[in-house]
XYZ file of N, CA and C in Angstrom:
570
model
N -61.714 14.820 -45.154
C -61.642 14.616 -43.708
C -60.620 13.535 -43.354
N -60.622 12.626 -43.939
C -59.685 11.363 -44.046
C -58.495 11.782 -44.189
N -58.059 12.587 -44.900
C -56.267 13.226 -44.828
C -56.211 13.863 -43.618
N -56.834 14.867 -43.766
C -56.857 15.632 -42.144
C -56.521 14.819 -40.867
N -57.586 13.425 -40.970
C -57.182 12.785 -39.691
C -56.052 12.333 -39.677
N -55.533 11.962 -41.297
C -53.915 10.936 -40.477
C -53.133 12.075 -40.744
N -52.943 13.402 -41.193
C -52.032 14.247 -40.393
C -51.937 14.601 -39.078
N -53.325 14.777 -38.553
C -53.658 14.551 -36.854
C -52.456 14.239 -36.433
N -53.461 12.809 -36.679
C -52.776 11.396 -35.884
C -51.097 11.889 -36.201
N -50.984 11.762 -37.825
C -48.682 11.788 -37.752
C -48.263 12.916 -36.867
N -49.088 13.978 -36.357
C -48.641 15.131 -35.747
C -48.309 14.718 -34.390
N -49.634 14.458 -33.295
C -49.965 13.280 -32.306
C -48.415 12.612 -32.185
N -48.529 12.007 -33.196
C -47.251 10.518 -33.286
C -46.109 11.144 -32.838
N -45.743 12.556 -33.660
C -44.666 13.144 -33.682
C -44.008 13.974 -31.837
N -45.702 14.122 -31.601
C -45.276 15.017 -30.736
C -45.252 14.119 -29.234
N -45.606 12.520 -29.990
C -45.599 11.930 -28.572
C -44.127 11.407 -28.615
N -43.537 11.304 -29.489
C -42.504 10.914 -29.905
C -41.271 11.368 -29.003
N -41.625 12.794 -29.419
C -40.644 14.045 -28.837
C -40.602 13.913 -27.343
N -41.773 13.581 -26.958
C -41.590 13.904 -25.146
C -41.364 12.485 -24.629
N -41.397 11.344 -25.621
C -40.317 9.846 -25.063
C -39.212 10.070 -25.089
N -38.815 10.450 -26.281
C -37.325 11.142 -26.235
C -36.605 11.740 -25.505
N -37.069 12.965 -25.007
C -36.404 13.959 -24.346
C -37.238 13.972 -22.673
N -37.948 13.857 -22.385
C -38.785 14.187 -20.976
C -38.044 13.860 -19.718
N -36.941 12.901 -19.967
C -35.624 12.420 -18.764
C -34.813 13.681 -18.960
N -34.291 13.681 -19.823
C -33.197 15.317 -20.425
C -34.218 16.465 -20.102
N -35.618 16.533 -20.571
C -36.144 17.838 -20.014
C -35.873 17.933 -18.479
N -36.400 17.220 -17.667
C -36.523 16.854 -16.479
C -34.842 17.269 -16.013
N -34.062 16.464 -15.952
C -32.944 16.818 -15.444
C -32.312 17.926 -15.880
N -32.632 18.569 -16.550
C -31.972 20.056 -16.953
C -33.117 20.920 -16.486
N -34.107 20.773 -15.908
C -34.576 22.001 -15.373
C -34.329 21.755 -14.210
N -34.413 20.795 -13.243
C -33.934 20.527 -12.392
C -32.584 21.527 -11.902
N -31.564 21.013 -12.882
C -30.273 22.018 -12.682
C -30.431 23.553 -12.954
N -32.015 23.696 -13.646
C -31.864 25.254 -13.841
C -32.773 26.065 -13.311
N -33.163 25.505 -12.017
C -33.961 25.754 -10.727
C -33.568 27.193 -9.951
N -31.736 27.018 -9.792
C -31.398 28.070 -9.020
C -31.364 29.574 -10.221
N -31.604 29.142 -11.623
C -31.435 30.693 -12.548
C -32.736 30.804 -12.159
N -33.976 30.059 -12.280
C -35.111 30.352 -12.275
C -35.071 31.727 -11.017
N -34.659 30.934 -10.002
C -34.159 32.258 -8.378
C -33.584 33.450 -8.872
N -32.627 33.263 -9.312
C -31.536 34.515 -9.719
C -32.583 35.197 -10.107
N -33.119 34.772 -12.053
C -33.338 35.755 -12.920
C -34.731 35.985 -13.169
N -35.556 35.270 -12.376
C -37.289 35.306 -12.207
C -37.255 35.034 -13.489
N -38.680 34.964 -13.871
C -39.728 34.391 -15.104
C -39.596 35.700 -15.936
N -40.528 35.263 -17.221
C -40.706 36.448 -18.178
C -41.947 37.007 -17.902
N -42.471 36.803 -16.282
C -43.521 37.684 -16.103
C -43.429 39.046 -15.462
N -41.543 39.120 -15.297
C -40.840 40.563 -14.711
C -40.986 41.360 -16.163
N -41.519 40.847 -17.308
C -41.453 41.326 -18.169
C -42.988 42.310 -18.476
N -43.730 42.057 -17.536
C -45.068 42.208 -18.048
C -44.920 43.660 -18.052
N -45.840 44.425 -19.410
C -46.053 45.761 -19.907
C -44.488 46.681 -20.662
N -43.645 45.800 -20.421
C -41.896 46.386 -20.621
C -42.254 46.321 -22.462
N -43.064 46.025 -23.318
C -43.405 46.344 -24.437
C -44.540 46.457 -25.334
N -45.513 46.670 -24.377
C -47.011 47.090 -24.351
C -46.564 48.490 -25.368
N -47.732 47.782 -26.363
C -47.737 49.106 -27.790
C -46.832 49.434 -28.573
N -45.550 48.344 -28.712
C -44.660 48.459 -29.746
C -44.482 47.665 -30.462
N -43.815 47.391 -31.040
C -43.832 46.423 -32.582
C -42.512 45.351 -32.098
N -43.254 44.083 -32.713
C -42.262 42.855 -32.174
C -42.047 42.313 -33.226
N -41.011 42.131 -33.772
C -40.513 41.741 -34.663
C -39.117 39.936 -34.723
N -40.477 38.875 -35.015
C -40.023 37.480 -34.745
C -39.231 36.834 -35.835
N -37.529 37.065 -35.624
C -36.747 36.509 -36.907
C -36.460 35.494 -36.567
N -36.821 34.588 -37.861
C -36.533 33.031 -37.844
C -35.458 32.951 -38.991
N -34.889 31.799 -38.972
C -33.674 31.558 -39.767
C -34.621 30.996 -40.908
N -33.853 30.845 -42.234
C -35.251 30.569 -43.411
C -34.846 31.705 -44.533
N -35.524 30.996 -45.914
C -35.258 32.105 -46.785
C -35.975 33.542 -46.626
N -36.935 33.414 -46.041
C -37.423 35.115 -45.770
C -36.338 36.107 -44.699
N -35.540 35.336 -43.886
C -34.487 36.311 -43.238
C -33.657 37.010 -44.521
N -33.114 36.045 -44.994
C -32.311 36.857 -46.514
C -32.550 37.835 -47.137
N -33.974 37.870 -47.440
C -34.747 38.506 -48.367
C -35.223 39.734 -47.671
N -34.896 40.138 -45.828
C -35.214 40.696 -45.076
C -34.310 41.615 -44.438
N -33.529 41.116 -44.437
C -31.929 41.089 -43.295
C -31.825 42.708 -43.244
N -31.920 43.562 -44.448
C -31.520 44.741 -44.652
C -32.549 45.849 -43.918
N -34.056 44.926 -44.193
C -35.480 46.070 -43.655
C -35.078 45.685 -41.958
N -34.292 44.964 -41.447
C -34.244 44.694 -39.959
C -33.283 45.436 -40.010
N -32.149 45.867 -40.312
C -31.759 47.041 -40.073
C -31.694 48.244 -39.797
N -32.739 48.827 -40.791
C -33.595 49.916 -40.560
C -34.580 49.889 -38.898
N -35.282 48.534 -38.685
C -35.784 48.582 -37.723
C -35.450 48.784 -36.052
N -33.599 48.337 -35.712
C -33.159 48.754 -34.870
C -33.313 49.891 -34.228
N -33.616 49.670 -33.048
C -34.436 50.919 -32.697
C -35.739 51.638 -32.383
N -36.347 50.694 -33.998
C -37.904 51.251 -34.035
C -38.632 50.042 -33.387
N -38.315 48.731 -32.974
C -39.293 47.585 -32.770
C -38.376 47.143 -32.116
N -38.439 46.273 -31.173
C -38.150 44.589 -30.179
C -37.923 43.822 -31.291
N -36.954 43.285 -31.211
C -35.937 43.034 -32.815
C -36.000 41.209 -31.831
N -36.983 39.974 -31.571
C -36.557 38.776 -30.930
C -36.268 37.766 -31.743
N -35.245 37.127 -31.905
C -35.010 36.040 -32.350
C -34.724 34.594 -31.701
N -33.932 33.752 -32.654
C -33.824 32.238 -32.069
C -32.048 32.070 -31.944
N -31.529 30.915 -31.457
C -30.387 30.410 -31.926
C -29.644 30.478 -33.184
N -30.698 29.650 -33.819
C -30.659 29.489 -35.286
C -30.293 30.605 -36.625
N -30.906 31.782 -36.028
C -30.761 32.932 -36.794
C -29.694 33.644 -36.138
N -28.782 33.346 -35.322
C -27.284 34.494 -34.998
C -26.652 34.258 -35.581
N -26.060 33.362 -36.463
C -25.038 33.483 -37.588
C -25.404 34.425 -38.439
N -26.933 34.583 -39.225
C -27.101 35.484 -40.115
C -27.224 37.020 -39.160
N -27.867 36.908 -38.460
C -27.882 38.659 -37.617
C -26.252 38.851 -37.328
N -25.429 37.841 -37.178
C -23.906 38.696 -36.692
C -23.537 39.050 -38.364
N -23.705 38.152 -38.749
C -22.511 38.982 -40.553
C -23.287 39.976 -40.898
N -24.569 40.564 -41.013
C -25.239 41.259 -41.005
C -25.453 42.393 -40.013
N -24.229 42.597 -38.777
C -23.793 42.850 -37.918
C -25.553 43.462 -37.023
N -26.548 43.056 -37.199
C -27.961 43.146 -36.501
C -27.425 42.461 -34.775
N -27.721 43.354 -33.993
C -27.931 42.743 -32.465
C -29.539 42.569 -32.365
N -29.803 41.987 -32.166
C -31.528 41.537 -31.421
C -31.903 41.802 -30.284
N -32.994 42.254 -29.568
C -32.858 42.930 -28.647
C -33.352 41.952 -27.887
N -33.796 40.541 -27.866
C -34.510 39.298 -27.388
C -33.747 38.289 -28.398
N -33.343 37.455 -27.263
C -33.078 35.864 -27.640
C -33.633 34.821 -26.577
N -34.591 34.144 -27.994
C -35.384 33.510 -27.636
C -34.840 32.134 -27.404
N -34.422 30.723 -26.748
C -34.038 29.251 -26.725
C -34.732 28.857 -26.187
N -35.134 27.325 -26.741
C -36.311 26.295 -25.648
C -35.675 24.963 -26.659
N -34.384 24.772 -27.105
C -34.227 23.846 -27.666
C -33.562 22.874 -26.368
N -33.312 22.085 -25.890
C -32.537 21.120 -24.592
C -31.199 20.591 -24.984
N -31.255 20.475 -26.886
C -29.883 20.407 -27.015
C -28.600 21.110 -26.650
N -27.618 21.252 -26.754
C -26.921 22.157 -26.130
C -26.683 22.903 -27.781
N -27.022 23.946 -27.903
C -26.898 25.062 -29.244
C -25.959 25.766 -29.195
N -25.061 26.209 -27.870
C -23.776 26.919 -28.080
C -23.273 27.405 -28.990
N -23.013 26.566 -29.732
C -22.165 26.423 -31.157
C -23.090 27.757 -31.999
N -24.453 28.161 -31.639
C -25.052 29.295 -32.666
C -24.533 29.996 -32.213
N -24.144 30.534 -31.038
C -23.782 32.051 -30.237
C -22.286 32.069 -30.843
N -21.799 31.094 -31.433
C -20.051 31.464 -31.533
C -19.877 32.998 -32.602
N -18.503 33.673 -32.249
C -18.214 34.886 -32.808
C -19.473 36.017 -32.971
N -20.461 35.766 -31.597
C -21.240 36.439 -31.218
C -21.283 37.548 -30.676
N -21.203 38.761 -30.622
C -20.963 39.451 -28.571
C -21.787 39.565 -28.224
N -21.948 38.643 -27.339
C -23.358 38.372 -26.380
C -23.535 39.225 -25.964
N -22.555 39.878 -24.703
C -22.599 41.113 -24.149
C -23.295 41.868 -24.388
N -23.737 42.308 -25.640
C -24.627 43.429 -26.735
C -25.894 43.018 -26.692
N -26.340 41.704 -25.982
C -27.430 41.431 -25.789
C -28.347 41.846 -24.994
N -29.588 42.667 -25.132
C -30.395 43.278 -23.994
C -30.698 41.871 -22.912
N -31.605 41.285 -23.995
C -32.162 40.459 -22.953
C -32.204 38.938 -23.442
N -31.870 37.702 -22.527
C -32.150 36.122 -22.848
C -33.175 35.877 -22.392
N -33.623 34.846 -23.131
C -35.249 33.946 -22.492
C -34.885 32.960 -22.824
N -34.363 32.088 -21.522
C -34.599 30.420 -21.836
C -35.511 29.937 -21.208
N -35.613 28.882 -21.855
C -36.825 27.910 -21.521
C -36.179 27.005 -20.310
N -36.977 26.694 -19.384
C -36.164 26.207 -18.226
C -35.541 24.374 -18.320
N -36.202 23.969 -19.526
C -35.440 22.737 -19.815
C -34.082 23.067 -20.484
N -33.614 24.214 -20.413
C -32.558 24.461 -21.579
C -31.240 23.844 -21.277
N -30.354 23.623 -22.105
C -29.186 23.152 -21.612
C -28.633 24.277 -20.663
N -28.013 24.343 -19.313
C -27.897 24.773 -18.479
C -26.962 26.112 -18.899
N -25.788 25.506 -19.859
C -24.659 26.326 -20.094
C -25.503 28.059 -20.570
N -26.889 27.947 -21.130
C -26.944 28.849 -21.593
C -27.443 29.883 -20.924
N -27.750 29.606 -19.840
C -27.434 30.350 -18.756
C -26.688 31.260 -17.869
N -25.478 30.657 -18.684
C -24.218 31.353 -18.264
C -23.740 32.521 -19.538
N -24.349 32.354 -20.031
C -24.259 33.482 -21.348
C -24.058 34.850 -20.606
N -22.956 36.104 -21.598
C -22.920 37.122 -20.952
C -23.566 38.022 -21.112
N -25.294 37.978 -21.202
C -25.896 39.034 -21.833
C -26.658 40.100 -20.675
N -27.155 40.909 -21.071
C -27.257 41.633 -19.612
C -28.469 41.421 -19.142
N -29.443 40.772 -19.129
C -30.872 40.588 -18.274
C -30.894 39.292 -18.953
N -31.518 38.284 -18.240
C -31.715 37.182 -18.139
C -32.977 36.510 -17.869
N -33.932 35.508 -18.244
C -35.579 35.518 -17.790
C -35.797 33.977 -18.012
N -36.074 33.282 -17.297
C -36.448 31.922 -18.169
C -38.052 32.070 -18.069
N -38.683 31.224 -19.222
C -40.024 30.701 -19.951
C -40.442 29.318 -19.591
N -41.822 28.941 -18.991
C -41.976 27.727 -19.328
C -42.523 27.226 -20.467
N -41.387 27.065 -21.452
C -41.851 26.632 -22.905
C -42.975 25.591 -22.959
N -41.963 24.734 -22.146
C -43.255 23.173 -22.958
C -43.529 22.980 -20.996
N -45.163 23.909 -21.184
C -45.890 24.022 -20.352
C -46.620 23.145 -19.540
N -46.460 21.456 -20.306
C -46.788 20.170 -19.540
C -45.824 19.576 -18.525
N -44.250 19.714 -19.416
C -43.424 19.548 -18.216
C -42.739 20.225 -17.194
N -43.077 22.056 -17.510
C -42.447 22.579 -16.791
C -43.567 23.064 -15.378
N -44.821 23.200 -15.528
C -45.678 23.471 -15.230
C -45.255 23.686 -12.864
N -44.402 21.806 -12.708
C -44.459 21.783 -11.738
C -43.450 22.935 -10.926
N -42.568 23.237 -11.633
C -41.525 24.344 -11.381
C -42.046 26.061 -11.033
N -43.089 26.099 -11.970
C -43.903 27.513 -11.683
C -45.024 27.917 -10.954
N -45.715 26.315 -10.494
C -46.253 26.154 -9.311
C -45.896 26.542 -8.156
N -44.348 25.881 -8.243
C -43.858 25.953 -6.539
C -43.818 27.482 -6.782
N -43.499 28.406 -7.196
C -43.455 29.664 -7.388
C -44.497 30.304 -7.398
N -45.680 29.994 -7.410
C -46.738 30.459 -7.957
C -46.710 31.579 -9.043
N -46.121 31.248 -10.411
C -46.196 32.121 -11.927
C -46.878 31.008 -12.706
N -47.730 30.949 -12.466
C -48.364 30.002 -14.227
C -48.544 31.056 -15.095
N -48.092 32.201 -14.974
C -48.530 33.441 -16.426
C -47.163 33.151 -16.949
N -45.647 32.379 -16.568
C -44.580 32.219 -17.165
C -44.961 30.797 -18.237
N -45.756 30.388 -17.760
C -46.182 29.004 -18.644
C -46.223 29.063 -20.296
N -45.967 28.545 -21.326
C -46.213 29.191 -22.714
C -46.591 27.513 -23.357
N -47.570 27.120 -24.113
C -48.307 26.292 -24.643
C -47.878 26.732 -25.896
N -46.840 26.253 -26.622
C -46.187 26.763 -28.023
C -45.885 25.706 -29.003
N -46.861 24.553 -28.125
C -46.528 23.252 -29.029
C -45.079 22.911 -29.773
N -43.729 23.320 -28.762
C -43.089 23.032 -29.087
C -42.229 23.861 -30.730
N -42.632 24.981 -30.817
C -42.319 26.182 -31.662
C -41.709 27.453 -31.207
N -40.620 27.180 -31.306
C -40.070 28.696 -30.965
C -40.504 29.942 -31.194
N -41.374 29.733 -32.545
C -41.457 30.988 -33.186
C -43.126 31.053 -32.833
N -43.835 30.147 -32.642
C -45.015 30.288 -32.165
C -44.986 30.449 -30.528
N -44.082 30.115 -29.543
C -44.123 30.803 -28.806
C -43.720 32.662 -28.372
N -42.586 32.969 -29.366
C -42.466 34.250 -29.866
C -43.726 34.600 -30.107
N -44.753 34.421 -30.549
C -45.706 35.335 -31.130
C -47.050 35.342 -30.040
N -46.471 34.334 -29.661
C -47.594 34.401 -27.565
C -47.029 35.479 -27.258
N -45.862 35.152 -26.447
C -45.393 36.236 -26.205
C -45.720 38.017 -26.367
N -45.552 37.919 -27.828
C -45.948 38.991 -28.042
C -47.228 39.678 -27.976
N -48.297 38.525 -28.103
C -49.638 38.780 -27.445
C -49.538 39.508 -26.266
N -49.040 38.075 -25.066
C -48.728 38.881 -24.224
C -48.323 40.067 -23.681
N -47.903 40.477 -24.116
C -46.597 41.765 -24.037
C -48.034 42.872 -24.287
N -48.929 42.830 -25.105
C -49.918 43.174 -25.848
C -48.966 44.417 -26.409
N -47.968 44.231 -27.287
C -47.391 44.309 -28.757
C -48.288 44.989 -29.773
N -48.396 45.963 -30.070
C -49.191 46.770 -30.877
C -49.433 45.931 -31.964
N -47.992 45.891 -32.700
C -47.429 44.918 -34.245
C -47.323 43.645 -33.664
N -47.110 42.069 -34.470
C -46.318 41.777 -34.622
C -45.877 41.275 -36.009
N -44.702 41.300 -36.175
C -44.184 40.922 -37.573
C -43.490 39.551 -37.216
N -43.469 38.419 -38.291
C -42.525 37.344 -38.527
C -41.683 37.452 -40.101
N -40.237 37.560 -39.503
C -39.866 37.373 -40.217
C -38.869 36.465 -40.847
């Protein structure tokens, strides 16, 4: 029980850490990303758009490697969503994803390079996101309230708290809400 608690607690530490850090930068970048919120509504325009199909959550990591080829085959057959992190390996592997997932505030740009966005069905940013990624050329657009403590006041004024996502700060665990949501027949991580 005694280990358990001080991982708690280092988790706690970690995650109070994160929102001293960043909660001025969250704050002022959703702020600026108020008017996409208008444009491109929430990911609750999304609701039933993949009710009973297979979602398939690629994370960057040695299991993409070991994978890269069975996601090939899957184009087509499943909602192919990924992160930032994993478009270098889906472009040489020439894989488009049919969901890109961001809730990082850094500015990540630099993953989309020698990308064609364009080929992208659909983006989901998180509304703290760095703004630029917004401007991405992909063809449907949706922001998420990732980290659901600070974005909370933004989906109020709107009345969507079903855009809200409690993902403790996990991309890939919010991917797999999501896919709850969606009520996703499958889901796979890969």
């Amino acid at each position: 029980l005694t280990k358990r608690s001080i991982e708690a607690l280092k988790d706690e530490q970690l995650h109070s850490d994160t929102i001293s850090f960043f909660s001025e930068q969250w704050l002022i970048q959703s702020i600026k990303n108020l008017p996409y919120l208008a444009d491109y509504g929430s990911i609750t325009n999304l609701s039933g758009a993949f009710e009973g199909k297979t979602l398939v959550i690629v994370a960057p990591g040695p299991s993409l490697a070991k994978n890269i080829d069975f996601l090939k085959d899957l184009k087509g057959k499943a909602i192919i969503i990924t992160f930032s992190h994993a478009m270098g390996a889906l472009s040489k592997a020439g894989i488009v994803p049919d969901i890109v997932l961001t809730v990082d505030s850094q500015s990540l740009l630099y993953h989309f390079d020698d990308f064609p966005m364009e080929q992208i069905p659909v983006m989901i940013n998180a509304l703290g996101t760095n703004p630029a990624l917004f401007e991405m050329p992909v063809q449907r657009k949706f922001v998420v309230g990732a980290n659901a403590f600070h974005d909370r006041w933004a989906f109020e004024m709107i009345d969507d708290r079903s855009a809200l996502v409690m993902g403790g700060g996990s991309v890939a665990t919010i991917a797999f809400i999501l896919g709850l949501r969606w009520k996703c027949a499958n889901i796979i991580h890969v």
